[in-house]
XYZ file of C-alpha atoms in Angstrom:
603
model
C 57.806 79.192 -62.451
C 55.620 79.907 -59.427
C 57.466 79.100 -56.197
C 55.589 76.460 -54.214
C 57.607 76.957 -51.014
C 59.067 79.995 -49.277
C 61.989 79.616 -46.868
C 62.462 82.638 -44.620
C 65.822 82.817 -42.870
C 66.368 85.224 -39.987
C 68.782 87.916 -41.098
C 68.919 89.901 -37.866
C 72.337 90.708 -36.462
C 72.114 87.944 -33.849
C 71.380 85.195 -36.361
C 73.796 86.704 -38.892
C 76.552 86.266 -36.302
C 75.488 82.623 -36.078
C 75.958 82.092 -39.818
C 72.465 82.699 -41.211
C 74.015 84.155 -44.373
C 76.018 80.949 -44.821
C 72.818 78.970 -44.224
C 71.174 80.833 -47.108
C 74.164 80.092 -49.354
C 73.971 76.411 -48.397
C 70.269 76.377 -49.326
C 71.065 77.885 -52.731
C 73.682 75.239 -53.433
C 71.560 72.331 -52.202
C 68.446 73.448 -54.083
C 70.526 73.703 -57.241
C 71.909 70.208 -56.709
C 68.386 68.854 -56.228
C 67.075 70.704 -59.268
C 64.322 72.514 -57.358
C 65.823 75.986 -57.099
C 63.023 77.523 -59.166
C 60.370 75.976 -56.930
C 61.659 77.408 -53.642
C 61.949 81.061 -52.692
C 64.740 82.004 -50.286
C 64.473 85.207 -48.290
C 66.861 86.653 -45.722
C 64.411 88.559 -43.515
C 64.655 90.770 -40.462
C 64.675 89.478 -36.882
C 61.967 86.939 -35.923
C 62.305 87.950 -32.273
C 62.985 84.590 -30.629
C 66.719 85.186 -30.496
C 67.308 82.475 -27.887
C 66.542 79.861 -30.565
C 68.528 81.366 -33.408
C 69.383 80.891 -36.164
C 65.721 80.484 -36.983
C 64.057 79.605 -40.301
C 60.346 79.445 -41.148
C 59.053 77.443 -44.104
C 55.775 78.431 -45.769
C 53.047 77.599 -46.620
C 52.855 75.248 -43.604
C 54.622 77.789 -41.323
C 57.120 75.263 -39.973
C 59.422 76.820 -37.385
C 62.949 75.411 -37.128
C 65.319 76.581 -34.373
C 69.076 76.407 -33.814
C 69.579 75.625 -37.507
C 73.145 75.002 -38.626
C 74.690 74.997 -42.074
C 75.031 71.229 -41.766
C 71.231 70.919 -41.300
C 70.419 72.414 -44.700
C 70.933 69.204 -46.702
C 68.450 67.169 -44.650
C 65.914 70.034 -44.598
C 66.015 70.150 -48.395
C 65.880 66.396 -48.890
C 63.302 65.540 -46.240
C 61.117 68.643 -45.831
C 61.252 70.435 -49.158
C 61.265 67.300 -51.338
C 59.318 64.740 -49.278
C 57.240 66.973 -46.999
C 58.550 65.399 -43.780
C 59.395 67.565 -40.751
C 62.808 67.441 -39.104
C 61.742 66.709 -35.529
C 65.022 67.552 -33.841
C 64.857 71.128 -35.166
C 61.335 71.767 -33.883
C 60.772 73.658 -30.625
C 59.454 71.751 -27.594
C 56.399 72.924 -25.681
C 57.744 73.677 -22.171
C 54.555 72.260 -20.585
C 54.060 68.857 -22.252
C 57.415 68.619 -24.083
C 55.591 67.939 -27.359
C 57.175 69.296 -30.510
C 55.564 72.440 -31.927
C 55.507 72.610 -35.715
C 53.945 75.958 -36.536
C 55.273 79.369 -35.608
C 51.823 80.652 -34.582
C 51.481 77.811 -32.055
C 54.436 79.060 -30.020
C 53.183 80.975 -26.966
C 56.108 83.322 -27.476
C 54.306 84.642 -30.560
C 50.639 83.894 -29.852
C 50.580 86.258 -26.860
C 52.074 89.151 -28.813
C 50.495 91.843 -30.965
C 52.861 93.141 -33.593
C 52.480 96.669 -34.933
C 55.979 98.174 -34.861
C 57.461 94.742 -35.679
C 54.698 93.852 -38.163
C 57.020 93.308 -41.112
C 60.091 92.007 -39.276
C 60.600 88.365 -40.210
C 57.873 88.659 -42.849
C 59.467 90.483 -45.770
C 62.773 90.886 -47.523
C 64.021 94.236 -46.159
C 66.074 94.757 -49.311
C 63.037 94.558 -51.602
C 60.809 97.641 -51.682
C 58.174 95.700 -53.663
C 57.589 93.391 -50.696
C 57.026 96.425 -48.446
C 54.644 97.943 -50.988
C 52.794 94.608 -51.255
C 51.987 94.934 -47.551
C 50.478 98.430 -48.055
C 53.827 100.148 -47.737
C 53.813 103.836 -48.720
C 50.004 103.716 -49.009
C 49.677 105.855 -45.886
C 52.035 108.453 -47.346
C 50.180 108.499 -50.649
C 46.807 108.904 -48.965
C 48.094 111.666 -46.694
C 49.759 113.662 -49.452
C 46.822 113.500 -51.819
C 43.838 113.608 -49.465
C 44.879 115.264 -46.194
C 46.206 118.634 -45.088
C 49.231 118.833 -42.780
C 46.920 119.810 -39.907
C 44.780 116.719 -40.526
C 47.896 114.542 -40.463
C 48.912 115.987 -37.101
C 45.373 115.571 -35.755
C 45.357 111.886 -36.711
C 48.587 111.306 -34.779
C 47.249 113.339 -31.845
C 43.990 111.371 -31.805
C 45.893 108.077 -31.742
C 47.424 108.981 -28.375
C 50.832 107.692 -29.529
C 53.569 108.584 -27.053
C 57.293 108.585 -27.778
C 58.816 105.126 -27.325
C 62.316 106.443 -26.667
C 61.916 107.043 -22.961
C 60.247 110.394 -22.367
C 56.732 109.276 -23.238
C 55.780 112.678 -24.692
C 52.765 112.818 -27.023
C 54.082 112.423 -30.575
C 51.275 114.420 -32.190
C 51.873 117.317 -29.811
C 55.563 117.274 -30.660
C 54.716 117.427 -34.370
C 52.283 120.260 -33.704
C 54.904 122.355 -31.901
C 57.342 121.942 -34.820
C 54.582 122.765 -37.328
C 53.664 125.952 -35.458
C 57.256 127.208 -35.475
C 57.622 129.707 -38.291
C 60.740 129.141 -40.387
C 61.754 128.650 -44.009
C 63.707 125.548 -43.024
C 62.809 122.647 -40.744
C 64.212 119.196 -40.091
C 63.005 115.724 -39.193
C 65.388 113.480 -37.262
C 65.058 109.776 -36.579
C 66.873 108.981 -33.352
C 68.408 105.561 -33.924
C 71.110 105.979 -31.295
C 69.995 102.999 -29.251
C 72.319 102.791 -26.267
C 70.628 100.965 -23.385
C 72.481 97.782 -22.382
C 70.599 94.814 -23.831
C 68.189 96.892 -25.955
C 68.055 96.164 -29.680
C 64.449 96.792 -30.732
C 65.333 99.817 -32.882
C 68.114 97.918 -34.586
C 65.718 95.074 -35.378
C 63.188 97.449 -36.963
C 65.845 99.180 -39.061
C 67.213 95.825 -40.208
C 63.841 94.200 -40.830
C 61.591 97.029 -42.011
C 63.621 100.107 -43.037
C 60.991 101.478 -45.420
C 58.471 101.932 -42.586
C 60.857 104.455 -41.012
C 61.400 106.313 -44.276
C 57.637 106.491 -44.867
C 56.977 107.769 -41.333
C 59.680 110.425 -41.618
C 58.180 111.640 -44.896
C 54.751 111.840 -43.238
C 56.264 113.895 -40.428
C 58.051 116.124 -42.950
C 54.753 116.805 -44.726
C 53.016 117.534 -41.411
C 55.552 120.029 -40.056
C 56.694 121.561 -43.358
C 60.137 119.999 -43.681
C 61.937 118.816 -46.800
C 64.955 117.186 -45.159
C 65.344 114.313 -42.723
C 68.313 112.702 -41.029
C 68.634 109.251 -39.505
C 71.198 109.310 -36.702
C 72.294 105.701 -36.303
C 75.188 104.040 -34.544
C 78.090 103.030 -36.767
C 78.201 99.815 -34.738
C 74.936 98.781 -36.450
C 76.464 97.951 -39.868
C 73.607 95.717 -41.053
C 71.026 98.388 -40.223
C 73.092 101.078 -41.950
C 73.541 98.957 -45.064
C 69.817 98.196 -45.336
C 68.869 101.826 -44.691
C 71.197 103.027 -47.429
C 69.710 100.451 -49.786
C 66.152 101.421 -48.821
C 66.806 105.134 -49.404
C 68.176 104.429 -52.893
C 65.162 102.259 -53.748
C 62.693 104.847 -52.436
C 64.351 107.503 -54.589
C 64.183 105.235 -57.651
C 60.462 104.763 -57.034
C 60.098 108.557 -56.506
C 58.862 107.982 -52.964
C 61.662 110.235 -51.752
C 62.967 113.269 -53.565
C 61.038 115.904 -55.511
C 57.278 116.031 -56.118
C 56.388 112.850 -54.259
C 53.177 111.243 -55.576
C 52.944 114.097 -58.082
C 52.404 116.706 -55.361
C 54.510 119.751 -54.570
C 55.902 117.996 -51.484
C 59.598 117.102 -51.637
C 61.541 115.232 -48.997
C 65.014 113.736 -48.766
C 66.658 111.614 -46.106
C 70.351 111.277 -45.294
C 72.152 109.113 -42.776
C 74.491 110.387 -40.092
C 76.610 107.864 -38.196
C 77.097 108.154 -34.457
C 80.136 106.942 -32.555
C 78.126 105.038 -29.968
C 77.960 107.563 -27.114
C 75.024 106.836 -24.809
C 74.410 110.546 -24.222
C 73.637 111.051 -27.921
C 70.322 109.316 -27.287
C 69.354 112.666 -25.696
C 67.930 114.779 -28.507
C 69.936 117.975 -27.996
C 73.217 116.006 -27.706
C 72.255 114.112 -30.877
C 71.631 117.404 -32.694
C 75.036 118.729 -31.612
C 76.653 115.560 -32.918
C 74.989 115.927 -36.337
C 76.187 119.536 -36.452
C 79.741 118.250 -36.066
C 80.255 119.137 -32.437
C 80.923 116.869 -29.476
C 77.649 115.206 -28.482
C 76.640 117.066 -25.332
C 73.167 118.152 -24.192
C 72.131 121.800 -23.942
C 69.669 123.495 -21.646
C 65.995 123.448 -22.617
C 64.096 125.627 -23.464
C 64.351 126.437 -26.258
C 63.226 122.964 -27.314
C 64.271 121.525 -30.681
C 60.767 122.163 -32.032
C 61.623 125.875 -31.764
C 65.373 125.860 -32.218
C 67.007 122.579 -33.177
C 69.381 121.475 -35.901
C 71.509 124.449 -37.032
C 69.050 126.678 -35.169
C 65.991 125.608 -37.189
C 62.801 123.946 -35.871
C 63.387 120.215 -35.652
C 61.281 117.223 -34.755
C 63.047 114.218 -33.209
C 61.378 110.806 -32.835
C 62.964 107.453 -32.152
C 62.726 104.425 -34.444
C 59.948 102.534 -32.663
C 57.773 105.644 -32.439
C 58.069 106.177 -36.182
C 57.411 102.498 -36.941
C 53.888 102.943 -35.523
C 53.027 105.944 -37.718
C 52.078 104.221 -41.036
C 49.727 101.844 -39.188
C 47.918 104.754 -37.543
C 47.070 106.102 -41.004
C 46.297 102.727 -42.583
C 43.968 101.537 -39.818
C 42.969 104.821 -38.214
C 43.623 106.550 -34.915
C 40.605 104.824 -33.319
C 42.072 101.396 -34.094
C 45.393 102.338 -32.536
C 43.688 103.896 -29.529
C 41.612 100.743 -29.001
C 44.827 98.908 -28.093
C 46.472 99.476 -24.735
C 45.321 101.565 -21.785
C 43.593 104.931 -21.576
C 46.799 106.946 -21.184
C 49.182 104.593 -22.961
C 47.794 103.509 -26.317
C 49.156 100.946 -28.738
C 51.861 98.398 -28.103
C 55.397 98.412 -26.761
C 58.413 96.437 -27.928
C 60.688 95.059 -25.214
C 64.100 93.463 -25.479
C 63.641 90.627 -23.019
C 66.892 89.351 -21.565
C 68.713 88.191 -18.480
C 67.553 85.114 -16.528
C 64.724 84.155 -18.870
C 64.119 81.129 -21.078
C 62.938 82.953 -24.201
C 65.384 85.771 -24.776
C 64.381 88.065 -27.603
C 62.106 90.815 -28.832
C 58.474 90.887 -27.716
C 55.743 93.352 -28.657
C 52.699 93.435 -26.401
C 49.706 95.737 -25.965
C 50.148 98.366 -23.277
C 48.384 97.022 -20.198
C 49.872 93.533 -20.470
C 51.177 92.506 -17.056
C 54.821 91.900 -16.315
C 53.900 88.375 -15.210
C 52.480 87.597 -18.664
C 55.665 88.872 -20.290
C 57.995 86.958 -17.976
C 56.129 83.645 -17.702
C 53.745 83.306 -20.681
C 55.925 84.873 -23.362
C 59.350 84.643 -21.777
C 58.833 81.060 -20.619
C 59.834 81.777 -17.015
C 63.144 81.502 -15.204
C 65.621 78.798 -16.286
C 67.013 76.082 -14.042
C 64.049 76.270 -11.631
C 65.469 79.390 -9.994
C 63.221 81.860 -8.233
C 62.292 85.204 -9.787
C 63.809 88.120 -7.937
C 63.347 91.320 -9.919
C 62.993 92.814 -13.360
C 64.790 95.955 -14.506
C 62.946 98.131 -17.002
C 64.197 101.318 -18.582
C 67.862 100.312 -18.687
C 70.338 102.462 -16.735
C 67.652 105.127 -16.332
C 65.052 102.736 -14.915
C 64.571 100.746 -11.775
C 63.918 97.281 -10.389
C 60.424 95.871 -9.975
C 59.858 93.020 -7.536
C 57.580 89.977 -7.528
C 54.788 91.691 -5.585
C 54.279 94.058 -8.532
C 54.435 91.450 -11.302
C 50.689 91.745 -11.932
C 50.922 95.456 -12.622
C 49.737 96.334 -16.148
C 52.637 97.803 -18.111
C 52.171 101.424 -19.137
C 54.013 104.713 -18.779
C 52.202 105.772 -15.586
C 52.338 102.455 -13.736
C 56.058 101.922 -14.293
C 56.745 105.435 -13.034
C 54.684 104.788 -9.901
C 56.806 101.709 -9.229
C 59.988 103.807 -9.316
C 61.008 102.636 -12.783
C 60.242 103.841 -16.286
C 59.433 102.584 -19.778
C 62.695 103.834 -21.239
C 63.443 102.521 -24.675
C 62.266 99.028 -23.757
C 65.107 97.075 -22.181
C 63.728 94.440 -19.801
C 66.283 92.435 -17.808
C 65.045 89.578 -15.608
C 66.998 88.608 -12.483
C 66.774 85.544 -10.269
C 67.837 84.708 -6.719
C 71.474 84.411 -7.813
C 71.676 88.124 -8.635
C 73.066 90.497 -6.010
C 71.023 93.696 -6.190
C 73.888 95.833 -4.855
C 76.045 94.482 -7.658
C 73.227 95.173 -10.152
C 73.094 98.808 -9.016
C 76.860 98.992 -9.355
C 76.700 97.567 -12.909
C 74.285 100.249 -14.094
C 76.182 103.027 -12.328
C 79.456 101.892 -13.876
C 77.756 102.252 -17.238
C 76.492 105.738 -16.389
C 79.877 106.911 -15.135
C 81.542 105.577 -18.270
C 78.977 107.223 -20.549
C 78.551 110.570 -18.771
C 79.472 113.372 -21.166
C 80.992 115.286 -18.259
C 79.339 118.606 -19.029
C 77.543 119.089 -15.707
C 79.161 118.545 -12.299
C 76.314 116.625 -10.603
C 76.375 113.880 -13.206
C 80.136 113.873 -13.794
C 81.259 113.958 -10.151
C 78.149 112.803 -8.312
C 77.756 109.475 -10.109
C 81.497 108.844 -9.646
C 81.142 109.340 -5.896
C 78.141 107.031 -5.824
C 80.121 104.367 -7.665
C 83.003 104.692 -5.186
C 80.554 104.074 -2.347
C 79.032 101.062 -4.089
C 82.490 99.623 -4.683
C 83.252 99.992 -0.970
C 80.025 98.225 -0.056
C 80.618 95.367 -2.508
C 84.181 94.984 -1.195
C 82.941 94.683 2.391
C 84.245 98.104 3.462
C 80.916 99.928 3.524
C 79.031 101.332 6.512
C 75.405 102.154 7.261
C 76.294 105.802 6.738
C 77.272 104.946 3.169
C 73.714 103.843 2.385
C 72.374 107.170 3.643
C 75.030 108.984 1.641
C 74.024 107.091 -1.497
C 70.409 108.199 -1.136
C 71.428 111.788 -0.424
C 73.693 111.957 -3.486
C 71.079 110.268 -5.675
C 68.404 112.839 -4.873
C 70.856 115.691 -5.386
C 71.883 114.380 -8.813
C 68.249 113.904 -9.825
C 67.445 117.534 -9.002
C 70.524 119.249 -10.396
C 71.756 117.347 -13.468
C 71.522 119.112 -16.798
C 69.764 116.466 -18.883
C 67.398 113.555 -18.482
C 70.175 111.006 -18.572
C 71.893 112.489 -15.526
C 68.582 113.069 -13.770
C 67.643 109.393 -14.109
C 71.099 107.881 -13.545
C 70.508 107.277 -9.789
C 67.244 105.382 -10.381
C 68.728 101.846 -10.256
C 70.458 102.666 -6.954
C 67.366 104.190 -5.371
C 65.068 101.369 -6.459
C 67.420 98.628 -5.228
C 67.820 100.397 -1.875
C 64.031 100.738 -1.654
C 63.230 97.110 -2.462
C 66.384 95.328 -1.284
C 67.689 97.387 1.634
C 68.271 94.146 3.554
C 70.912 93.149 0.993
C 72.709 96.481 1.415
C 72.614 96.010 5.200
C 73.963 92.459 4.866
C 76.922 93.851 2.909
C 77.753 96.630 5.375
C 76.760 95.064 8.717
C 77.218 91.309 8.231
C 79.962 91.793 5.619
C 78.258 89.120 3.516
C 76.764 88.967 0.021
C 73.526 86.946 0.356
C 73.478 86.072 -3.358
C 77.107 85.029 -3.364
C 78.137 87.389 -6.152
C 80.465 90.032 -4.669
C 83.905 88.428 -4.820
C 85.219 89.746 -1.525
C 82.144 88.465 0.291
C 81.648 85.182 -1.545
C 82.792 81.605 -1.082
C 82.567 78.823 -3.715
C 81.944 75.225 -2.675
C 81.614 71.881 -4.493
C 78.923 69.568 -3.121
C 78.305 65.821 -3.338
C 76.642 66.226 -6.728
C 80.082 66.509 -8.325
C 80.562 63.797 -10.971
C 84.290 64.346 -11.327
C 84.117 65.435 -14.964
C 87.102 67.801 -14.359
C 85.511 70.626 -16.362
C 85.724 72.993 -13.374
C 89.441 72.326 -12.954
C 90.086 72.770 -16.661
C 88.294 76.133 -16.677
C 89.873 77.500 -13.501
C 92.374 80.198 -14.571
C 94.509 79.861 -11.405
C 94.475 76.059 -10.932
C 92.637 76.349 -7.629
C 90.613 73.132 -8.141
C 91.992 69.658 -7.627
C 90.580 66.122 -7.867
C 90.726 62.875 -9.810
C 88.325 61.994 -12.631
C 84.999 60.574 -11.360
C 85.770 61.809 -7.826
C 84.488 64.868 -5.978
C 86.747 67.846 -6.581
C 87.896 70.492 -4.080
C 88.562 74.241 -4.233
C 91.644 75.767 -2.625
C 90.315 78.971 -1.057
C 93.797 80.421 -0.812
C 94.188 80.292 -4.588
C 90.558 80.952 -5.624
C 89.996 84.412 -7.144
C 86.140 84.005 -7.108
C 85.798 84.533 -10.850
C 82.926 82.014 -11.076
C 84.368 80.217 -14.136
C 84.038 76.858 -12.368
C 80.361 77.445 -11.561
C 79.587 78.268 -15.178
C 81.488 75.219 -16.426
C 79.906 72.665 -14.067
C 77.391 70.585 -16.088
C 75.471 69.303 -13.030
C 75.218 72.447 -10.876
C 77.411 71.002 -8.140
C 79.248 74.283 -7.547
C 77.476 77.017 -5.617
C 78.469 80.446 -4.405
C 77.517 81.144 -0.820
C 77.792 84.203 1.422
C 80.945 84.513 3.444
C 82.591 86.992 5.737
C 85.769 88.132 4.029
C 86.277 84.730 2.398
C 85.187 82.658 5.409
C 82.152 80.454 4.673
C 79.076 81.380 6.711
């Protein structure tokens, strides 16, 4: 029987952790009970992107978008929507402007402002079904290339598209392929770098979970272009859903003879294997990743020689990250000119960002290069919650920098972000509001870098540790003006002398916060106060007249520092308070604020 309705359930890791698999099981049971199981198709897809509203389901053909769906909602969805055609209003998303309920997915500004190329199939197909990928022109690009194009023509198409690596470096992908192709060797390798390590970044994971065949197809295209018959996907073991779907996709592709020997009846053969990483941030650097695959400790090596000349086991190797590869089939299906028509002159195509932090619409967004940061934050991201004021946005993760409000109208591309003292990185985008302390933000990223440094070179291993010690002193109220100068001096030294790109970019968050928020550093070292009220030693919590006496703050205080009767204003005992902020998070009416203080004394 032809299915009259399709129910797509988000099967990304975020929604899976919120029981989307159980939601699918509940649908199966309820549809069976109602006797309409054959009329309704159920698909567990990849990530829809709007993670803030998960678990998400979309019902076709009317494209109804339901958010925050629970297992207990399934019965009424089946009875009212699927049987009677009536929407469940409480599960629809509200328009933030007029508060009207939005029924269709395409009407949400979160999606209408995006252009999806790398994420084109995520949330649209069943990632476990190769036929659904093929139905959307999957493997057509590979077939056309193998039967109608030479390897040089394949490389030229990628070069003409202007595609740059989406993993951080921004190097021209076609040029990278060309270097590997020109290296003379009887053995070459293709590696997909899926070691996504930036805090808050999950765009590569989403692509692997939602559209694994696009990566396999792109790797095979690269193998044909450079003369390789073997590829490896280096993916974190902590991405179990992605690994499972990749393994499944590889088996299916082999069954369909789209991997293996004599693909499409040609003399081109290509195989792909998976290698699991242990989650070290440094293995995102290509030479460290190669060492890890070889069975050694993941540590970078000096370049040159570059992997295109001497890579895996000493053979020429091309390394691209997941998002870069996800663009490749589209370049061949629609042409380099189409791809180049999107974006800016020097940064073509789109970019996927993991939008997080103090933002209403947390999730994955894909926008054309040249889109402004303001459009991403306010039009797509829905602005800052709780009427707080925008303060900064961090791009590029621990290797990037902070961008302030005066630069929000800057078009996003590789060159512009670099001019602002930040970088594209892999696509992490963390929004901060007036409650964020920028000294503490710099400390957070440096703590990450110190923890993840491989320790091979002294500037990164020892220099970042010294910088962190200084930042800790400043946040504790023990810093001096000389410490700020010392931070800048160390940062520039580490940038110039570290072995790899990760060490060279580690000081960026510190330098950019000093550049844009020097007054906050000075407040910490001169006034001994944290203006944002974040640094515990320089912060004071108070309860104002807005307190409704609900007692939630007292119940959540781990040291019993809050007292008060129900329905009466509560009080904080400063002698007992450890400034953990649990009370502020628990307060339902925002009656608890953190204010600057001098060593615990309210200013």
